[in-house]
Coordinates of C-alpha atoms and ligand atoms in Angstrom, one line a residue:
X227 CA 0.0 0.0 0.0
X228 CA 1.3 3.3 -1.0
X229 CA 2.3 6.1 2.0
X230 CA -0.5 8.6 3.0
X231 CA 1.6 11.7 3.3
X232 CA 0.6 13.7 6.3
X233 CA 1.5 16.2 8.5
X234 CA 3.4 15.9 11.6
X235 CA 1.0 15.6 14.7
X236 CA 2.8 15.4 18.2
X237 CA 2.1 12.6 20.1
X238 CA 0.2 11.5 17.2
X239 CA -3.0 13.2 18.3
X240 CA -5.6 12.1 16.0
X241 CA -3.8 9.6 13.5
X242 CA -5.4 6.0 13.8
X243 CA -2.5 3.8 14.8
X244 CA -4.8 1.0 13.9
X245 CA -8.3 -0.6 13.2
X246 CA -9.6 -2.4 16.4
X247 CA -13.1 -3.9 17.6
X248 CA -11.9 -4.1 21.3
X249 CA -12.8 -1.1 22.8
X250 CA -14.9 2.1 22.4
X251 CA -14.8 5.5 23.6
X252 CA -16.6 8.6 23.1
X253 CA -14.8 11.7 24.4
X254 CA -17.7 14.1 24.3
X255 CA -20.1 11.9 25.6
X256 CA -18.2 10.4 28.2
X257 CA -19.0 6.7 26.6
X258 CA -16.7 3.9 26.9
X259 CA -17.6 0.0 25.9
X260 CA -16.0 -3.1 25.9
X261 CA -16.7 -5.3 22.6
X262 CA -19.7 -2.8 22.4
X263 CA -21.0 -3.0 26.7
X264 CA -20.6 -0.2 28.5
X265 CA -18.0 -0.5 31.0
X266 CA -20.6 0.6 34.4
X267 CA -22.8 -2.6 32.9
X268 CA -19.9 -4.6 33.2
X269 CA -18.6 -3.2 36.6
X270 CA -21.7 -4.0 37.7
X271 CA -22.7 -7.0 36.8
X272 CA -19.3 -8.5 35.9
X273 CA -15.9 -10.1 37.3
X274 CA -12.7 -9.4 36.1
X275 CA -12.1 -12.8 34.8
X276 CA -15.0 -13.0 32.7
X277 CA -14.4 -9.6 31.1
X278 CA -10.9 -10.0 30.3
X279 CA -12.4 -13.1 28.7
X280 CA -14.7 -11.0 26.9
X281 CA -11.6 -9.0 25.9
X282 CA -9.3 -11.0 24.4
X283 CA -11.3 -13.8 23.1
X284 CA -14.1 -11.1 21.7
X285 CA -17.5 -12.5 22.8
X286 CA -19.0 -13.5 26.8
X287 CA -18.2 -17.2 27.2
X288 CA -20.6 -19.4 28.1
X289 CA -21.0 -20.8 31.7
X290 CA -18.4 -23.8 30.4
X291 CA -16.0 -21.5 28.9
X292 CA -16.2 -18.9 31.8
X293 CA -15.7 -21.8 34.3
X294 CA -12.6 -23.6 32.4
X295 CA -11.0 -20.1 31.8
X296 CA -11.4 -19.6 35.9
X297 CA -10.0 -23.2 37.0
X298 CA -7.1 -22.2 34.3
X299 CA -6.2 -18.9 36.0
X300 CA -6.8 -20.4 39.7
X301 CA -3.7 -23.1 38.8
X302 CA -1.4 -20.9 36.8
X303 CA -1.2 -18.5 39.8
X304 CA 1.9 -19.7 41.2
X305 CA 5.3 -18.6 40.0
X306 CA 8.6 -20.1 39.7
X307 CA 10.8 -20.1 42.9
X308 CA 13.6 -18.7 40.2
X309 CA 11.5 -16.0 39.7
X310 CA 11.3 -15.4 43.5
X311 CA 15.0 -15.6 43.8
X312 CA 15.9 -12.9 40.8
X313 CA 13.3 -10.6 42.8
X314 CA 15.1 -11.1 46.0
X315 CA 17.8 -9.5 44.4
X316 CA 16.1 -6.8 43.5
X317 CA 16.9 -3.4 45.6
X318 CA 14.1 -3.3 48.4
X319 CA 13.8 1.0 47.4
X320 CA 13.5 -0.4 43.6
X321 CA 9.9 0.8 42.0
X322 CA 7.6 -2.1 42.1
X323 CA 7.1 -1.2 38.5
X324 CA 10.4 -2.0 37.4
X325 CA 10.3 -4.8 39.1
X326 CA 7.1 -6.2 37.4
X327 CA 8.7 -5.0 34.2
X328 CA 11.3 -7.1 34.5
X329 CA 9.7 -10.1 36.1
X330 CA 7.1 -10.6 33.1
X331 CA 10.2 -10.2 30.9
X332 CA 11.4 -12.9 32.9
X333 CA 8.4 -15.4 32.4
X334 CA 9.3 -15.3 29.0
X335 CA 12.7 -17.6 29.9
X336 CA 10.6 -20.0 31.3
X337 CA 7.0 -19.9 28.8
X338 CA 8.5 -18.7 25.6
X339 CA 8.7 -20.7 22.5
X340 CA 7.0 -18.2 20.1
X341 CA 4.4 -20.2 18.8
X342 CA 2.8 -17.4 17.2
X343 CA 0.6 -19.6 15.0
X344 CA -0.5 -22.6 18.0
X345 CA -4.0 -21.3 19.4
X346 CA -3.1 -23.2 22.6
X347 CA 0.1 -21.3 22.8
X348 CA -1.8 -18.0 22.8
X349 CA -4.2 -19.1 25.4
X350 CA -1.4 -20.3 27.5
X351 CA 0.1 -17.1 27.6
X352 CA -2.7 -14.9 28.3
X353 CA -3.4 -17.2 30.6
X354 CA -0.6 -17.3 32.5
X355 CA 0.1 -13.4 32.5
X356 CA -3.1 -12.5 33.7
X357 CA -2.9 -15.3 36.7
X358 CA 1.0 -14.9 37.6
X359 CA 1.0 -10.9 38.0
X360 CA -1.0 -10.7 40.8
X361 CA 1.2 -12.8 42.4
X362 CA 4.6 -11.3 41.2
X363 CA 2.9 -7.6 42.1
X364 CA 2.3 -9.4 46.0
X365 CA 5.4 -11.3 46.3
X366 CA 7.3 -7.9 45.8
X367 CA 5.7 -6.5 48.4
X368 CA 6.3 -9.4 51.3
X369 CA 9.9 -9.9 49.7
X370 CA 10.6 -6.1 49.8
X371 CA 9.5 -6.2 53.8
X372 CA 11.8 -8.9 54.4
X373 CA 9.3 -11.6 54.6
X374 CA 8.4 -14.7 52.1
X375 CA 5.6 -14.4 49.3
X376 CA 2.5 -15.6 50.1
X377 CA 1.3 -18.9 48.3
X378 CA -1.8 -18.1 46.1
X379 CA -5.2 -19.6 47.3
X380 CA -6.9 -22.2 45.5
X381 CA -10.0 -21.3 47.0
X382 CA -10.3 -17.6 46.5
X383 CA -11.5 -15.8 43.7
X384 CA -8.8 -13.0 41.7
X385 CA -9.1 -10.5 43.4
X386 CA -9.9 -12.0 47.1
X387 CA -6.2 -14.0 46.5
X388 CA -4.7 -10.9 45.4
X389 CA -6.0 -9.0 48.1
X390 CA -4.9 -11.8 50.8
X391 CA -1.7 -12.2 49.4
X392 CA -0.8 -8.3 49.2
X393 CA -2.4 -7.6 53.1
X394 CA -1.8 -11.3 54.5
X395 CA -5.6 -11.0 55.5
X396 CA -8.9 -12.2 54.5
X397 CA -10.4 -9.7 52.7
X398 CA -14.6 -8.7 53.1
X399 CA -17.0 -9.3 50.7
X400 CA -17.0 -6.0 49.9
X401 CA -13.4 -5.4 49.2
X402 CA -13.1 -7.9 47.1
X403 CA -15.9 -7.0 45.1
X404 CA -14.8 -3.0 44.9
X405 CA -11.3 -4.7 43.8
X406 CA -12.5 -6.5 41.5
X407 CA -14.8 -3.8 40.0
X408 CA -12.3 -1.1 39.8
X409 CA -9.9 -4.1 37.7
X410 CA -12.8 -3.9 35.2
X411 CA -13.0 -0.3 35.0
X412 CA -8.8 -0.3 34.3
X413 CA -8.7 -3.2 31.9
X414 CA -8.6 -1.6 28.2
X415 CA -8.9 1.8 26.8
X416 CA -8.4 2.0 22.9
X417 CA -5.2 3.1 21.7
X418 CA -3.3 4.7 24.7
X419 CA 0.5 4.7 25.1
X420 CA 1.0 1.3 26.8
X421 CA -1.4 -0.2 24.6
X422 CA 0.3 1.2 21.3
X423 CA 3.6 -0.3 22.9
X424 CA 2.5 -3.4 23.9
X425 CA 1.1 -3.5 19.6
X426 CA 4.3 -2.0 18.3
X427 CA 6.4 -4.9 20.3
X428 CA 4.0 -7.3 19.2
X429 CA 3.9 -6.4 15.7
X430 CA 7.5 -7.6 15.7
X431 CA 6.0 -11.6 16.3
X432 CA 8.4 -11.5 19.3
X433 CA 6.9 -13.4 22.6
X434 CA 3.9 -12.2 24.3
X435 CA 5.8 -11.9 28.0
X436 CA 8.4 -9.1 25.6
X437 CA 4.9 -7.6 24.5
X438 CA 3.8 -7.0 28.0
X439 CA 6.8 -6.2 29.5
X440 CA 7.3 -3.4 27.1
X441 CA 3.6 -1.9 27.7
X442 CA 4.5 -2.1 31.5
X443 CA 7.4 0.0 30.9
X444 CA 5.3 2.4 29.4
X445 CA 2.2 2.3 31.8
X446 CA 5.0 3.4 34.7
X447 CA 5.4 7.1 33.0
X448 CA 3.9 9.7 35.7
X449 CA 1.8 11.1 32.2
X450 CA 0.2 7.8 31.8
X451 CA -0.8 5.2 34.8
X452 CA 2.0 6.7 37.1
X453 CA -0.3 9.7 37.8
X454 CA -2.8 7.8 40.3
X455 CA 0.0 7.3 43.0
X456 CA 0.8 11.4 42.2
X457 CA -2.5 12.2 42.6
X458 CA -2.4 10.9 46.9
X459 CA 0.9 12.8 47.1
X460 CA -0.4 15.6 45.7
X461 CA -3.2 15.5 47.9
X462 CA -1.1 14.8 50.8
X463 CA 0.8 18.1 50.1
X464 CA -2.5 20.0 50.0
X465 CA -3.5 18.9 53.4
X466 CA -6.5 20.9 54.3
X467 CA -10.1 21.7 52.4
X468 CA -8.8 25.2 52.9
X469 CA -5.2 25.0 50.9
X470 CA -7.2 23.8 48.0
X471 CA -7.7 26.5 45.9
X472 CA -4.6 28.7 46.4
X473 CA -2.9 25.3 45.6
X474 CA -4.7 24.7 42.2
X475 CA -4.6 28.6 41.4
X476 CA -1.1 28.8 41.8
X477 CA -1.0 25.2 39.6
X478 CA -2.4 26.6 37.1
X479 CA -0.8 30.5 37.2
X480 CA 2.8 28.7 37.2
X481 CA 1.3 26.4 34.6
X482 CA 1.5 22.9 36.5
X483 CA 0.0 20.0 35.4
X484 CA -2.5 19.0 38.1
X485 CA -2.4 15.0 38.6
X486 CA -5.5 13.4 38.4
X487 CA -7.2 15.8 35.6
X488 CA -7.7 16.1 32.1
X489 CA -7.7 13.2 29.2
X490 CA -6.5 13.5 25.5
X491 CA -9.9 12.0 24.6
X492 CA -12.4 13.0 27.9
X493 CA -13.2 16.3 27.2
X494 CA -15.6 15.3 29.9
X495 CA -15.9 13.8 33.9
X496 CA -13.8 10.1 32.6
X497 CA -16.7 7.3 33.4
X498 CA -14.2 5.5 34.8
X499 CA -13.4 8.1 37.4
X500 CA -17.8 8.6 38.3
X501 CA -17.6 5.1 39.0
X502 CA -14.6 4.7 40.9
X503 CA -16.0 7.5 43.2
X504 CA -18.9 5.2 43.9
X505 CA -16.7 2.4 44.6
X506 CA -14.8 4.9 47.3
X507 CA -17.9 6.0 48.9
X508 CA -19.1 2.1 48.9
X509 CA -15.7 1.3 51.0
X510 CA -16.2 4.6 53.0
X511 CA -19.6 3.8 53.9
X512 CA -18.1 0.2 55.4
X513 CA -14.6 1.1 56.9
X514 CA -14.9 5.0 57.4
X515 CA -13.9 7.8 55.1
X516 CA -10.4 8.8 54.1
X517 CA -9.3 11.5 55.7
X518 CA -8.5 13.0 51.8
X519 CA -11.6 12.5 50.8
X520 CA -12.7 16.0 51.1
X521 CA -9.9 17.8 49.8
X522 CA -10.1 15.4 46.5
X523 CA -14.3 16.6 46.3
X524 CA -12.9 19.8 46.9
X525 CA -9.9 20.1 44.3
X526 CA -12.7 18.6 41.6
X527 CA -15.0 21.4 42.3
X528 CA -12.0 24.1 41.9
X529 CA -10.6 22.3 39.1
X530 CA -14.2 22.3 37.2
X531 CA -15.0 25.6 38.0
X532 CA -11.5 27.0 36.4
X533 CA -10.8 24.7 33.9
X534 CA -13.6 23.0 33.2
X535 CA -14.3 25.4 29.6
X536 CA -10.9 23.6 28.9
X537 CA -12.6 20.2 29.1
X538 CA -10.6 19.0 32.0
X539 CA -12.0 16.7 34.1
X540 CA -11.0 13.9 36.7
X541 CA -9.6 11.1 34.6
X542 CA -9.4 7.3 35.8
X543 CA -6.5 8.0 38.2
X544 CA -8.1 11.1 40.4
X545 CA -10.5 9.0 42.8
X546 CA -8.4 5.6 42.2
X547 CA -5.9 6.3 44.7
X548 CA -8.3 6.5 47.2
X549 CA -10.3 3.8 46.8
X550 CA -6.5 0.9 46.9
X551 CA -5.3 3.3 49.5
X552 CA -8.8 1.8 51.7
X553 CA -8.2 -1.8 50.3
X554 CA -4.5 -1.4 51.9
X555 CA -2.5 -1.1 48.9
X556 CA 0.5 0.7 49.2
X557 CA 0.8 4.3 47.1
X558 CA 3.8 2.8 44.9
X559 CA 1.9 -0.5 43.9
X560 CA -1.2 1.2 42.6
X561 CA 0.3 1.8 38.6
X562 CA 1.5 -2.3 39.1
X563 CA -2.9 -2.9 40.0
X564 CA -3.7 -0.9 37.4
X565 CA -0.9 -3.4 35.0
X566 CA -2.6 -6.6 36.8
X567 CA -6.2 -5.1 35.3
X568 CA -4.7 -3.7 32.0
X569 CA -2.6 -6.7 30.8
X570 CA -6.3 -7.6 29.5
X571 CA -6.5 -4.8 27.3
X572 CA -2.8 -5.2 26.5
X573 CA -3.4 -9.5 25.5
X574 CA -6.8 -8.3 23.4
X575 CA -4.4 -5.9 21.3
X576 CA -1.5 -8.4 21.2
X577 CA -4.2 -11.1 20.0
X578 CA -5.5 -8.4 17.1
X579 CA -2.7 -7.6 16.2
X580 CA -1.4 -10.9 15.1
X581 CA -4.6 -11.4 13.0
X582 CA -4.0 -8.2 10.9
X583 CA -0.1 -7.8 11.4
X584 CA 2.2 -5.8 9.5
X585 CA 5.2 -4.6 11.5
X586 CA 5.3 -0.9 12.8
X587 CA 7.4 1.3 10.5
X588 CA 6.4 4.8 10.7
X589 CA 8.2 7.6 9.3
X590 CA 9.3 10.8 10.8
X591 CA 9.9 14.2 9.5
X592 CA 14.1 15.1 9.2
X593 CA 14.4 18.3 10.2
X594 CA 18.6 18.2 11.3
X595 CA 21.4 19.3 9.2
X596 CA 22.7 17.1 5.5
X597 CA 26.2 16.9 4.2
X598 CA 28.2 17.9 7.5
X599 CA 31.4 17.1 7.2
X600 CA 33.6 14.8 10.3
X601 CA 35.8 17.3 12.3
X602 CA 38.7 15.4 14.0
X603 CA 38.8 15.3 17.5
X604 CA 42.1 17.9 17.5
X605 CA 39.8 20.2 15.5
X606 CA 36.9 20.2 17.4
Ligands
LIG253 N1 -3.8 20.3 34.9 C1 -3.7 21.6 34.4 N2 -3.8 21.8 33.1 C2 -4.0 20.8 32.2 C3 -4.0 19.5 32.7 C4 -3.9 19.3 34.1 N3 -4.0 18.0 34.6 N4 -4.2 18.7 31.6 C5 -4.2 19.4 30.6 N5 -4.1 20.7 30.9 C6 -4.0 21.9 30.0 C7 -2.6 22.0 29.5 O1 -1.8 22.9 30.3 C8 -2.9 22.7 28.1 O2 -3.2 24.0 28.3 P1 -2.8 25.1 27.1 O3 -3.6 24.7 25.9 O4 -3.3 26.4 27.7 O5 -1.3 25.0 27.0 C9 -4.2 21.9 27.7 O6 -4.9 21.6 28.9 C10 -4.0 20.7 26.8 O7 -3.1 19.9 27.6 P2 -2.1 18.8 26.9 O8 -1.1 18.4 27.9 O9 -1.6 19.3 25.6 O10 -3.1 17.6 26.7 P3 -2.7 16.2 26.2 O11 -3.8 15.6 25.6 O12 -1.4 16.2 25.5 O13 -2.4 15.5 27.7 C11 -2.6 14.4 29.7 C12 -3.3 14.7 28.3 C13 -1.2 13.9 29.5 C14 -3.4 13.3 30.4 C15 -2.7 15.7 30.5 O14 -4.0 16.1 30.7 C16 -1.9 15.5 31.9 O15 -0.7 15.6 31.9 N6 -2.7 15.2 33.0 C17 -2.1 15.0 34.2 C18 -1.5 13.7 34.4 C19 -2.6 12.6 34.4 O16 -3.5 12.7 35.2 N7 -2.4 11.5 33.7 C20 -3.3 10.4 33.7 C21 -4.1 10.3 32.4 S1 -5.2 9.0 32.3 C22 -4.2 7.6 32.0 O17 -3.2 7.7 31.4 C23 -4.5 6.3 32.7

């Protein structure tokens, strides 16, 4: 096919990096579907497992499928004592997304054969990444403290083991259910930086385990999934109702990017963010508020009122924070929670993409000096 000569767009704003069926959002609207559902149907009424189901394999399984697909996950959640060892190693003050970088990179020693064109090898895959991160994201966390990982539990469900194997407690009903709901609300989001990563790497036919571990590395940027944990430090800084709107006022007179806020897409409130509010104020309503609670309500209503004609409005990230900061979940692991629900989104792409592929090869506009000439070092 011949090249579409176009102009230059920065950060590729508006340039369809690809034709996909996976996901769905409107920007305006504030509408955003999953294989055509709308993601509060499925927040609702849905697990995790059977949406990233949905996902990557395109359709709702069946009461067999969605059961098979569960006992698979339930008994690929354990990981290699290797891979326990190499995180040992790791520094203890190391980001936990570094480390889950590297660690799915590492799966890849162990699973990887790049059987590209065995169905059974794809399903192994996404089944193993999407059972085995939880666990490497919770065996950080005990290993970082100087204790030994947890053993998943065969008899709880995703996000009840992750839960228990992250707090070493039984989790309640309700926090497993809030967990669970707000992976659903993180698992895929049309063609975002990680998710353009993880189809660049896997237009290449390399391994799925390289795809993820390259979208990871994205995710961890503070523009991207990296601005839930800024968004509790930021409100952590603020301290009291009170300091809120000198704080954003002088954000946005000294031109700072306020975490939390605004969306190349949303140019509304991010449904992702109204119900992840509702999920807080669930888990508020059981275990008491968070004391930050109030200045977030507050910096939304300062943030509408002067930059709302801007379209910026909470994105995913703003009330996210406070809903893992309830569950227990430390401040650095909430971008690796957000990878754990994502790597859905990230297999759907990688499975797309191999049905369509043609390796990534964009072009770029040259706008440096020609015919310079080499100046020896002595010269110089
Ligand atoms: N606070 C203050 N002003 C903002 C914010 C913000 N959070 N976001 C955008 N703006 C302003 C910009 O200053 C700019 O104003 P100008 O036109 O007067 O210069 C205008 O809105 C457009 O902003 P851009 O940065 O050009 O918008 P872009 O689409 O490139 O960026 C992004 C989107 C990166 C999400 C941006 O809004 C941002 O940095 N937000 C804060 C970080 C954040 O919350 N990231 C999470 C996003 S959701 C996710 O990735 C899971």
């Amino acid at each position: 096919m011949a090249a579409i000569a176009c102009e230059y767009q920065p950060g590729l704003e508006g340039i369809p990096a690809s034709q996909s069926s996976i996901s769905y959002i409107n920007g305006t609207e504030g509408i955003l579907e999953y294989r055509g559902i709308p993601v509060a149907q499925l927040a609702h009424q849905s697990n995790f497992i059977e949406t990233a189901y949905l996902l990557i394999w395109g359709e709702l399984p069946t009461k067999e499928e969605l059961e098979q697909f569960e006992y698979d996950i339930r008994h690929h959640r354990r990981i290699k004592y290797q891979i326990r060892d190499m995180m040992k190693l790791f520094p203890d003050r190391g980001h936990p997304m570094d480390v889950l970088q590297a660690s799915a990179a590492a799966l890849g020693l162990f699973y990887s054969r790049r059987a590209l064109d065995n169905p059974k090898y794809i399903r192994d895959a996404a089944i193993r990444l999407i059972a085995k991160i939880p666990t490497m994201v919770a065996a950080f966390q005990l290993i970082r403290k100087g204790n030994d990982p947890i053993t998943p539990c065969d008899d709880y469900d995703y996000a009840s083991n992750f839960l228990y194997m992250l707090t070493e407690r039984e989790p309640s009903k309700l926090e497993a259910r809030v967990f669970d709901a707000s992976l659903i609300l993180h698992a895929e989001h049309t063609m975002n930086a990680s998710t353009f990563s993880a189809r660049v790497t896997a237009s290449t036919l390399t391994d799925p385990y390289a795809v993820i571990a390259s979208a990871v590395g994205t995710l961890a940027g503070p523009l991207h999934g990296g601005a839930n944990e800024e968004v509790l430090q930021m409100l952590e800084r603020i301290g009291t109702v009170e300091n809120v709107r000198p704080y954003i006022e002088n954000c946005i007179a000294t031109k700072t990017k306020i975490m939390g806020f605004g969306h190349r897409v949303y140019k509304v409130k991010d449904p992702r963010a109204i119900e992840l509010q509702k999920l807080a104020e669930k888990l508020f309503a059981e275990m008491g508020k968070d004391k930050y609670y109030d200045i977030a309500l507050a910096v939304e209503e300062v943030v509408e009122e002067k930059l709302g004609p801007k379209g910026i409005y909470p994105n995913v990230d703003f009330y996210s924070g406070l809903v893992y900061r309830k569950l227990g979940i430390p401040s650095d692991l909430f971008t690796p929670v957000f990878a754990m629900a994502r790597v859905a989104g990230w297999l759907a792409h990688w499975r797309e993409q191999l049905s369509v592929n043609r390796i990534f090869r964009p072009t770029q506009v040259y706008v440096g000096d020609r015919g310079n000439s080499y100046i020896p070092l002595e010269n110089r």
